[in-house]
């Protein structure tokens, strides 16, 4: 059921509010948003993606907008909330995560859809920054992963494993000792998760690459290999970030190709990276990589907030612009779909839940306000109405 502003305008306020707060299963069309996005991809396989329960903040904001008679904005928030996106697990106990994972895969099976899980519980996650936390020990993490695996069982699932786990190692942020103990543990933890989840009958696991504005291909490929990517389905990129879909798919292609090159005995230092002229990089790939795409590592991208690409702070305005942190005037990106038209690109996904805050963004100031917005940003993961409305209004392609 795709509600246009005109349809909402014809509904009494109470009726519209009831629709906004109805469970996602009442809107079967939304669960196929990816199919509509990819409708022209004749002959390309399409998988229905699961629509989880929305953040309650989305419902509250949509109802509030209806009361203000801002019908188009309310419809946009509803459409965003009812688009397939990831289910994040990270702070639950093993018993809780097993129960919740089992509930999600059962519900997805009833929808004939595939759920996307973002697992976010590795020890020392986010280098103890805005999204810090995670399991206390490697053993605790392994028990948690075992519980996730029991919850998924033999059901369909896609797993983006631990955003920032490989792009932001303990050694990258001064949290390790001289022996690299915590970084070695990180690799062991990621490997354990791969070896536990990928063998499940219908689960695909993707490993972290950060994004194309961060690590070069030459830098991230050795980390992926150390993390066990050879035993995973592939990699994910741009999680919770804003790089364009073109940039993301090219970065994924270069990483997949470099992994294939290394698999045949090549050195990752020789691979072209995302900063090479594209024609030169493509010529190198044409010469050095002839692996069948079906045998290469695939990738998925996060298009949840990249409709307008990245934000560049005004020159010289901030000592630490934090351009990744709740940047202003960004828009929703391409709708989730498994029909990308690229044999290496398994899916465009909404990994980050759009509308949820990146955290308290101070941009090098003493705060507490975000100086770019003039407000105190919500904590990481909390609903951010101002940003949610921007994402809806500036969506590319438009929601309506």
Short mmCIF file of C-alpha atoms in Angstrom, two decimals, residues 4 17 26 32 39 46 53 60 80 115 133 159 214 217 230-231 277 294 302 382:
data_model
loop_
_atom_site.label_atom_id
_atom_site.label_comp_id
_atom_site.label_asym_id
_atom_site.label_seq_id
_atom_site.Cartn_x
_atom_site.Cartn_y
_atom_site.Cartn_z
CA UNK A 4 0.52 9.31 -1.70
CA UNK A 17 -2.91 8.05 12.16
CA UNK A 26 -0.18 -4.43 6.83
CA UNK A 32 8.68 -5.09 -2.27
CA UNK A 39 11.53 -3.18 -12.30
CA UNK A 46 15.06 -10.19 -7.42
CA UNK A 53 9.17 -2.93 12.75
CA UNK A 60 5.34 9.50 16.51
CA UNK A 80 10.79 5.59 4.71
CA UNK A 115 15.94 -10.32 6.54
CA UNK A 133 30.21 -0.99 23.71
CA UNK A 159 24.41 -10.65 7.64
CA UNK A 214 38.64 5.85 4.10
CA UNK A 217 41.81 -1.05 -1.71
CA UNK A 230 37.79 -16.22 1.73
CA UNK A 231 35.17 -18.18 3.72
CA UNK A 277 41.91 7.17 -12.95
CA UNK A 294 30.36 -16.34 -9.85
CA UNK A 302 24.44 0.89 1.93
CA UNK A 382 17.95 7.49 18.82
#
